[in-house]
Amino acid sequence: MGRLFGTDGVRGVANADLTAELALGLSVAAAHVLAEAGTFDDHRPVAVVGRDPRASGEFLEAAVVAGLASAGVDVLRVGVLPTPAVAYLTGALGADLGVMLSASHNPMPDNGIKFFARGGHKLADELEDRIESMYRGHASGEPWDRPTGAGVGRVRDYAEGFDNYVAHLVGVLPNRLDGLKIVIDGAHGAAARVSPEAFARAGAEVVTIGTDPDGLNINDGCGSTHLDKLRAAVVEHGADLGVAHDGDADRCLAVDHEGNEIDGDQILAVLALGMRDAGTLRQDTVVATVMSNLGFKLALEREGIQLVQTAVGDRYVLEEMKARGFALGGEQSGHVIVLDHATTGDGTLTGLMLAARVAATGRTLAELAGVMERLPQVLINVPDVDKSRVTTSAELSAAVTDAERELGATGRVLLRSSGTEPLVRVMVEAADLEQAKAVAGRLADVVKSALG
C-alpha cells in the first residue's frame, strides 16, 4: 500500500479515493499527533477547519469536524476561505492545528486534506508519517481513548475569520492601491470573496470574474491555469493589471495592461527589487526551484541579488527559507512565499504586493516585469525509460555536457525523473528558441537510447 500523503497533503477523487471514512480517520489521527488530545487536563485542543467551495467539501468537512471533535478537539469552522487564510488563522488564534479541504488547481471531482501544525506551518514528513501510521493502526482495530461527556470537542462557526484575514492582508501592505483598476479572477474558488474585498479595502477599483462559485465550477476554464478570460477582461476594462488565483488561492499569476502573462518568476523579480529597495529582502537573496527560468537568474545577478535554488515544490522552497532565514521565495507556477507575513504561499497577498509596487513606482506592470527576459524553454517528456539511471548513465552525462557547452552562459539543460510515471523530462533553455528545440530533441533521443 502506497503512502497516503503526497507533496501537498492527501488528495484523490472525492468519495472514491478520498472518502468520508478516510477523512474522519485521518482527522482523529491528526488530533492525537498534532494536538496531543486528551493528554493535558488543563488544555482544550483547538483546530481551525476551512475548505474551498467544491461540493464534496461539504461532506468531507463534516467528516473532518466529526473526527476532531470525537478525539476531544474543539473546532473553529471558518467555512470557505483560502488555504493561506487557514494557515494564518491557525497561528493567529493559537490553535493546535489547522485543516484545509481543497485540491488546489485540480478539477472539481478531486479534493484533498492538508494539515497545519501549531503556528500555521506545513507538516514535516515525519509528522505526516506519524499521522498515517496512527490512522492505519486505528483502521486495523487498535483502540484509542475516546472522550465522553464534557470531554468531547465542541464545534462552532468562526465567521470572524474572514474579516481577520482580510485585515491582516491589507495591514501588511507597504502602501495603498488608490488609482489602480484591477481585474481579479477568483477561479470560482476559495478567494472568490476574500481577494476582491482585500483589493477594494486597499483602495483599488476592482472588476471581478470567476467569483461566483456554485460548488461545481471551480477552476473550470478560469483562474491561474486558464488566463484567456483574464487577459480579455483586463483589455476590455482598460485595467492596469489582472490577478488570477487557483482553487485554494495559494498561488497568483498576473497579466499586464495589454493582457500579457506575468508568471511567477517575473512576480518574484518585481517583489525582490521592491523588497531590496525597502531593506526587507534579507541577505539580498531569493529562493526558487530549479525550474525557474534562466532569465530570472540572470536578471537577479544583474541586480546584485543572489538566487538559491531547490528541488521542485513549494515545500522545499519554504524549508530552505526557514532554515537560512530568507524572506522571499517561490515557484514559476505562482506559489510565492513572503515569510514575514505568511507561513505558506498566499495568492491574494502576492497580488496585493505586486499591485502595491505598481502603485508606489507609478510604472506599469509591463515595465516592472521587464527587469527579466524570459528565455525560451523547451520541455520534452520521454516515456517508458528507466528513470532510476538518469543520474548514472555515462552516455547521458556526456550528452548533457556537450549540450551545455554548445548553449553557453545563456542556456542550460535540466533532466528530471518524474515522481509518479516512468518518464524523464528534458528541459532546455536558450536565448534562441530554435537552438533550444534542436538541443532538446537530440537529448531526448539520447535519453531513449541510454535509458530505454
XYZ file of C-alpha atoms in Angstrom:
452
model
C 0.000 0.000 0.000
C 1.449 3.371 -1.056
C 1.956 6.413 1.143
C -1.262 8.391 1.647
C 0.441 11.781 1.897
C 1.749 13.296 -1.294
C 3.692 16.506 -1.803
C 0.735 18.615 -0.648
C -1.435 16.585 1.703
C -3.781 13.721 0.849
C -5.602 14.044 -2.484
C -7.848 11.988 -4.692
C -11.261 11.778 -6.313
C -13.746 12.704 -3.604
C -15.945 9.827 -2.413
C -13.830 7.343 -4.380
C -10.219 7.739 -3.248
C -10.869 10.375 -0.611
C -13.857 9.064 1.356
C -15.661 10.354 4.410
C -14.272 7.407 6.370
C -10.703 8.295 5.376
C -11.242 11.964 6.225
C -12.661 11.099 9.638
C -9.919 8.594 10.426
C -7.089 10.906 9.367
C -8.558 13.702 11.475
C -8.641 11.502 14.569
C -5.028 10.516 13.961
C -4.008 14.138 13.328
C -5.683 15.170 16.571
C -3.571 12.708 18.543
C -0.328 13.602 16.776
C -0.691 17.382 16.426
C -2.900 18.353 19.358
C -1.878 15.698 21.885
C -5.585 15.417 22.577
C -6.552 14.172 25.993
C -3.045 14.434 27.494
C -3.478 17.753 29.296
C -6.220 18.200 31.868
C -5.907 21.985 31.682
C -5.824 22.305 27.897
C -8.635 22.003 25.379
C -7.009 21.423 21.981
C -8.360 23.661 19.200
C -8.428 23.188 15.424
C -9.250 25.626 12.614
C -11.077 23.968 9.703
C -11.659 25.580 6.307
C -12.429 24.494 2.754
C -12.765 25.627 -0.834
C -16.234 25.710 -2.465
C -16.205 22.198 -4.031
C -19.456 20.337 -3.467
C -17.554 17.425 -1.929
C -16.053 19.780 0.633
C -19.389 19.873 2.401
C -19.450 16.199 3.385
C -15.693 15.994 3.847
C -15.788 18.973 6.199
C -18.465 17.220 8.235
C -16.285 14.109 8.455
C -13.185 16.071 9.491
C -15.094 18.011 12.135
C -16.620 14.785 13.477
C -13.229 13.130 13.702
C -11.620 16.039 15.512
C -14.486 16.517 17.966
C -14.645 12.787 18.708
C -10.964 12.984 19.657
C -11.604 15.811 22.103
C -10.635 18.765 19.900
C -12.692 21.968 19.833
C -13.304 23.070 16.242
C -13.476 26.583 14.795
C -15.187 26.157 11.440
C -14.206 29.105 9.220
C -16.064 27.968 6.088
C -14.878 28.816 2.577
C -11.508 30.556 2.853
C -8.155 30.206 1.070
C -5.522 27.752 2.253
C -3.241 30.588 3.442
C -6.139 32.014 5.448
C -6.469 28.748 7.362
C -2.710 28.732 7.929
C -2.777 32.361 9.117
C -5.745 31.850 11.452
C -4.207 28.693 12.909
C -1.245 30.778 14.005
C -3.086 33.962 14.901
C -5.636 32.168 17.082
C -3.059 29.961 18.799
C -4.773 26.809 17.552
C -3.105 23.427 17.883
C -3.701 22.504 14.257
C -5.414 23.599 11.074
C -7.175 21.581 8.386
C -7.855 22.719 4.823
C -10.055 20.800 2.401
C -9.029 21.552 -1.177
C -7.410 20.056 -4.263
C -5.966 23.410 -5.316
C -5.889 23.753 -9.126
C -7.188 20.201 -9.723
C -10.590 19.690 -11.377
C -13.789 19.733 -9.345
C -14.216 15.950 -8.748
C -10.929 15.897 -6.804
C -10.467 17.055 -3.249
C -7.767 16.945 -0.619
C -6.911 17.278 3.053
C -3.989 19.391 4.207
C -2.967 19.675 7.848
C -1.116 22.546 9.503
C 0.794 22.344 12.774
C 0.839 24.979 15.510
C 1.721 28.371 14.103
C 0.143 27.515 10.742
C 3.168 25.622 9.423
C 3.146 22.793 6.893
C 3.943 19.375 8.277
C 7.340 17.753 8.054
C 7.439 14.279 6.510
C 7.989 12.777 9.954
C 4.710 14.202 11.270
C 2.809 13.039 8.189
C 4.258 9.566 8.658
C 3.173 9.519 12.315
C -0.366 10.549 11.363
C -0.534 7.915 8.649
C 0.832 5.218 10.948
C -1.682 6.064 13.653
C -4.508 6.152 11.104
C -3.595 2.681 9.823
C -3.368 1.402 13.386
C -6.831 2.682 14.234
C -8.213 1.269 10.970
C -6.860 -2.164 11.857
C -8.631 -2.120 15.219
C -6.126 -0.629 17.631
C -8.131 1.014 20.439
C -7.790 4.641 21.442
C -9.180 6.529 24.417
C -12.424 8.131 23.339
C -13.510 11.092 25.463
C -17.081 11.155 26.709
C -19.360 13.677 28.330
C -17.729 17.082 28.656
C -14.535 15.676 27.136
C -15.791 15.612 23.561
C -14.865 18.518 21.327
C -17.238 21.403 20.768
C -17.883 22.899 17.327
C -18.694 26.488 16.423
C -18.612 28.624 13.318
C -15.950 31.316 13.314
C -17.295 33.871 10.845
C -14.826 36.458 12.133
C -12.087 34.587 10.282
C -12.930 36.340 7.010
C -12.508 39.873 8.379
C -9.474 38.928 10.460
C -7.662 37.544 7.435
C -8.569 40.417 5.104
C -7.473 42.943 7.736
C -4.164 41.119 8.038
C -3.603 41.250 4.261
C -4.350 44.942 3.953
C -2.419 45.763 7.117
C 0.911 44.411 5.859
C 0.901 46.341 2.575
C 3.617 48.993 2.270
C 1.242 51.429 0.524
C -2.307 51.709 -0.755
C -3.587 50.914 -4.244
C -5.600 54.090 -4.870
C -5.884 54.955 -8.557
C -5.426 51.403 -9.841
C -8.091 49.428 -11.687
C -7.535 45.696 -11.195
C -9.346 42.653 -12.596
C -9.444 39.655 -10.265
C -10.126 36.097 -11.441
C -11.068 34.070 -8.381
C -11.254 30.705 -10.240
C -14.718 30.272 -8.681
C -12.670 29.140 -5.713
C -11.726 29.900 -2.150
C -10.681 33.514 -2.822
C -13.883 34.492 -4.637
C -14.906 36.775 -1.740
C -11.589 37.398 0.004
C -9.493 38.723 -2.858
C -11.953 41.343 -4.210
C -12.635 42.540 -0.674
C -8.941 42.881 0.170
C -8.097 44.768 -3.024
C -11.084 47.082 -2.549
C -10.173 47.841 1.073
C -6.649 48.629 -0.110
C -8.061 51.314 -2.409
C -8.214 49.653 -5.841
C -11.124 49.812 -8.258
C -11.995 46.137 -8.654
C -13.511 44.243 -11.575
C -14.267 40.582 -10.898
C -14.555 37.410 -12.953
C -14.601 33.841 -11.678
C -16.138 34.903 -8.387
C -19.458 33.028 -8.452
C -18.708 29.543 -7.104
C -21.547 27.043 -7.203
C -19.629 24.029 -5.923
C -19.149 22.611 -9.416
C -17.376 25.323 -11.448
C -14.093 25.684 -9.525
C -11.089 26.014 -11.912
C -13.424 25.406 -14.862
C -11.881 27.431 -17.699
C -10.785 30.168 -15.312
C -8.181 31.047 -12.724
C -4.406 30.784 -12.855
C -4.439 27.736 -15.130
C -6.668 29.402 -17.760
C -5.684 33.045 -18.264
C -7.527 33.836 -21.516
C -10.624 35.279 -19.799
C -8.495 37.429 -17.536
C -6.462 38.743 -20.471
C -9.642 39.698 -22.309
C -11.220 41.336 -19.254
C -8.150 43.466 -18.497
C -8.076 44.809 -22.051
C -11.854 45.281 -22.207
C -11.997 47.287 -18.971
C -8.786 49.228 -19.545
C -7.403 47.895 -16.283
C -3.880 48.442 -15.027
C -3.369 44.741 -14.361
C -5.134 41.480 -13.668
C -4.623 38.875 -10.954
C -5.581 35.198 -11.174
C -5.767 32.642 -8.354
C -6.132 28.888 -8.294
C -8.860 26.989 -6.439
C -7.427 27.382 -2.950
C -5.688 30.716 -3.677
C -2.211 29.780 -2.560
C -0.856 30.944 -5.913
C -1.090 34.027 -8.105
C -0.339 34.762 -11.736
C -0.910 38.148 -13.336
C -1.367 39.917 -16.664
C -0.245 43.427 -17.562
C -2.415 46.188 -19.026
C -2.009 44.721 -22.527
C -3.035 41.244 -21.406
C 0.446 39.715 -21.405
C 1.080 36.969 -18.852
C 3.324 37.749 -15.885
C 4.438 34.418 -14.439
C 5.752 33.504 -11.007
C 9.385 34.187 -11.904
C 8.551 37.701 -13.068
C 6.420 38.344 -9.997
C 9.297 37.215 -7.785
C 11.674 39.512 -9.659
C 9.404 42.536 -9.198
C 8.852 41.816 -5.495
C 12.553 41.123 -4.921
C 13.565 44.528 -6.227
C 10.880 46.245 -4.184
C 11.861 44.413 -1.005
C 15.553 45.080 -1.630
C 14.854 48.802 -2.020
C 12.819 48.734 1.196
C 15.531 46.817 3.068
C 13.301 43.802 3.749
C 14.933 41.290 1.378
C 17.064 39.538 3.956
C 20.587 38.739 2.775
C 19.530 40.103 -0.639
C 18.552 36.548 -1.544
C 15.572 34.898 -3.248
C 14.757 31.161 -3.105
C 13.263 29.424 -6.158
C 13.231 25.955 -7.693
C 15.443 24.538 -10.412
C 12.541 25.029 -12.853
C 12.803 28.818 -12.674
C 13.629 30.410 -15.987
C 17.304 31.126 -16.616
C 16.292 34.700 -17.460
C 15.187 35.072 -13.844
C 18.610 34.066 -12.558
C 20.397 36.377 -14.984
C 18.158 39.303 -14.011
C 18.829 38.824 -10.307
C 22.567 38.621 -10.961
C 22.444 41.960 -12.799
C 20.669 43.494 -9.817
C 23.119 42.087 -7.286
C 20.580 39.651 -5.794
C 21.529 36.073 -5.017
C 19.403 33.103 -6.090
C 19.234 29.875 -4.084
C 17.577 27.003 -5.955
C 15.824 23.934 -4.547
C 14.057 20.826 -5.796
C 10.669 21.366 -7.424
C 7.880 22.000 -4.916
C 6.957 24.976 -2.753
C 7.550 22.884 0.376
C 11.259 22.678 -0.491
C 11.381 26.418 -1.111
C 9.791 27.024 2.286
C 12.153 24.622 4.050
C 15.177 26.451 2.613
C 13.751 29.850 3.534
C 13.096 28.828 7.126
C 16.430 27.058 7.525
C 18.509 30.026 6.309
C 16.344 32.978 7.300
C 15.372 34.208 3.831
C 12.308 36.414 3.311
C 11.153 35.732 -0.266
C 10.791 32.601 -2.365
C 8.506 30.844 -4.779
C 7.880 28.975 -7.998
C 7.291 29.822 -11.636
C 3.739 28.467 -11.184
C 2.865 31.396 -8.921
C 3.435 29.998 -5.431
C 5.090 32.985 -3.769
C 6.043 32.979 -0.093
C 6.662 36.209 1.794
C 7.792 34.712 5.063
C 7.464 37.880 7.135
C 3.711 37.857 6.530
C 2.727 34.268 5.695
C 3.751 30.697 6.501
C 2.786 29.384 3.063
C 2.211 30.626 -0.464
C -0.536 33.263 -0.460
C -2.037 34.274 -3.797
C -4.016 37.231 -2.523
C -1.064 38.643 -0.590
C 1.157 38.178 -3.642
C -1.283 40.029 -5.889
C -1.649 42.845 -3.387
C 2.100 43.287 -3.026
C 2.555 43.240 -6.792
C -0.118 45.913 -7.210
C 1.411 47.925 -4.365
C 4.711 48.005 -6.250
C 2.918 49.297 -9.361
C 1.194 51.993 -7.291
C 4.360 53.011 -5.452
C 6.536 53.346 -8.544
C 3.981 54.806 -10.939
C 5.292 52.362 -13.548
C 3.230 49.814 -15.448
C 3.445 46.161 -14.548
C 4.901 45.520 -18.003
C 7.754 47.936 -17.271
C 8.433 46.417 -13.866
C 8.347 42.840 -15.167
C 10.730 43.889 -17.953
C 13.570 43.591 -15.455
C 13.848 39.993 -16.668
C 13.630 38.444 -20.101
C 12.034 35.015 -20.174
C 14.297 32.795 -22.217
C 12.557 30.187 -24.386
C 12.006 26.897 -22.540
C 11.511 23.616 -24.400
C 10.204 20.663 -22.388
C 10.045 17.114 -23.770
C 8.698 14.142 -21.810
C 10.454 10.883 -22.702
C 8.207 7.961 -21.609
C 8.913 4.289 -20.957
C 12.516 4.668 -19.805
C 14.423 3.585 -16.704
C 14.307 6.883 -14.830
C 16.388 5.457 -11.968
C 19.500 5.651 -14.176
C 19.101 9.290 -15.224
C 21.967 10.383 -12.940
C 24.253 7.385 -13.509
C 24.308 6.935 -17.293
C 27.727 7.912 -18.665
C 26.286 8.294 -22.168
C 23.624 10.698 -20.959
C 26.073 12.647 -18.809
C 28.386 13.172 -21.779
C 25.486 14.346 -23.941
C 24.414 16.873 -21.309
C 27.964 18.204 -21.006
C 28.185 18.670 -24.780
C 24.774 20.398 -24.852
C 25.685 22.817 -22.068
C 28.949 23.660 -23.833
C 27.006 24.413 -27.007
C 24.438 26.602 -25.197
C 26.996 28.616 -23.270
C 26.217 31.071 -20.472
C 22.759 31.973 -21.780
C 21.433 28.425 -21.900
C 21.027 25.428 -19.655
C 19.880 21.800 -19.534
C 17.788 20.169 -16.836
C 16.859 16.465 -16.678
C 14.240 15.389 -14.157
C 12.719 11.995 -13.478
C 9.001 12.009 -12.801
C 7.935 11.149 -9.290
C 4.959 9.045 -10.389
C 5.498 7.948 -14.004
C 8.229 6.006 -15.874
C 9.424 9.051 -17.771
C 12.230 11.586 -17.857
C 11.643 15.282 -18.504
C 14.163 17.045 -20.710
C 14.163 20.836 -20.332
C 16.382 23.115 -22.395
C 16.578 26.907 -22.206
C 18.399 29.113 -24.679
C 18.252 32.651 -25.978
C 17.356 31.195 -29.387
C 14.170 29.095 -29.488
C 15.234 27.025 -32.495
C 18.514 26.164 -30.812
C 16.632 25.109 -27.662
C 14.330 22.880 -29.735
C 17.239 21.257 -31.556
C 19.223 20.552 -28.383
C 16.169 19.229 -26.558
C 15.326 16.907 -29.429
C 18.849 15.479 -29.515
C 18.891 14.963 -25.758
C 15.504 13.243 -25.865
C 16.920 10.792 -28.398
C 19.900 10.112 -26.128
C 17.559 9.523 -23.156
C 15.613 6.943 -25.188
C 18.842 5.252 -26.300
C 20.597 5.284 -22.939
C 17.675 4.552 -20.611
C 15.196 2.720 -22.839
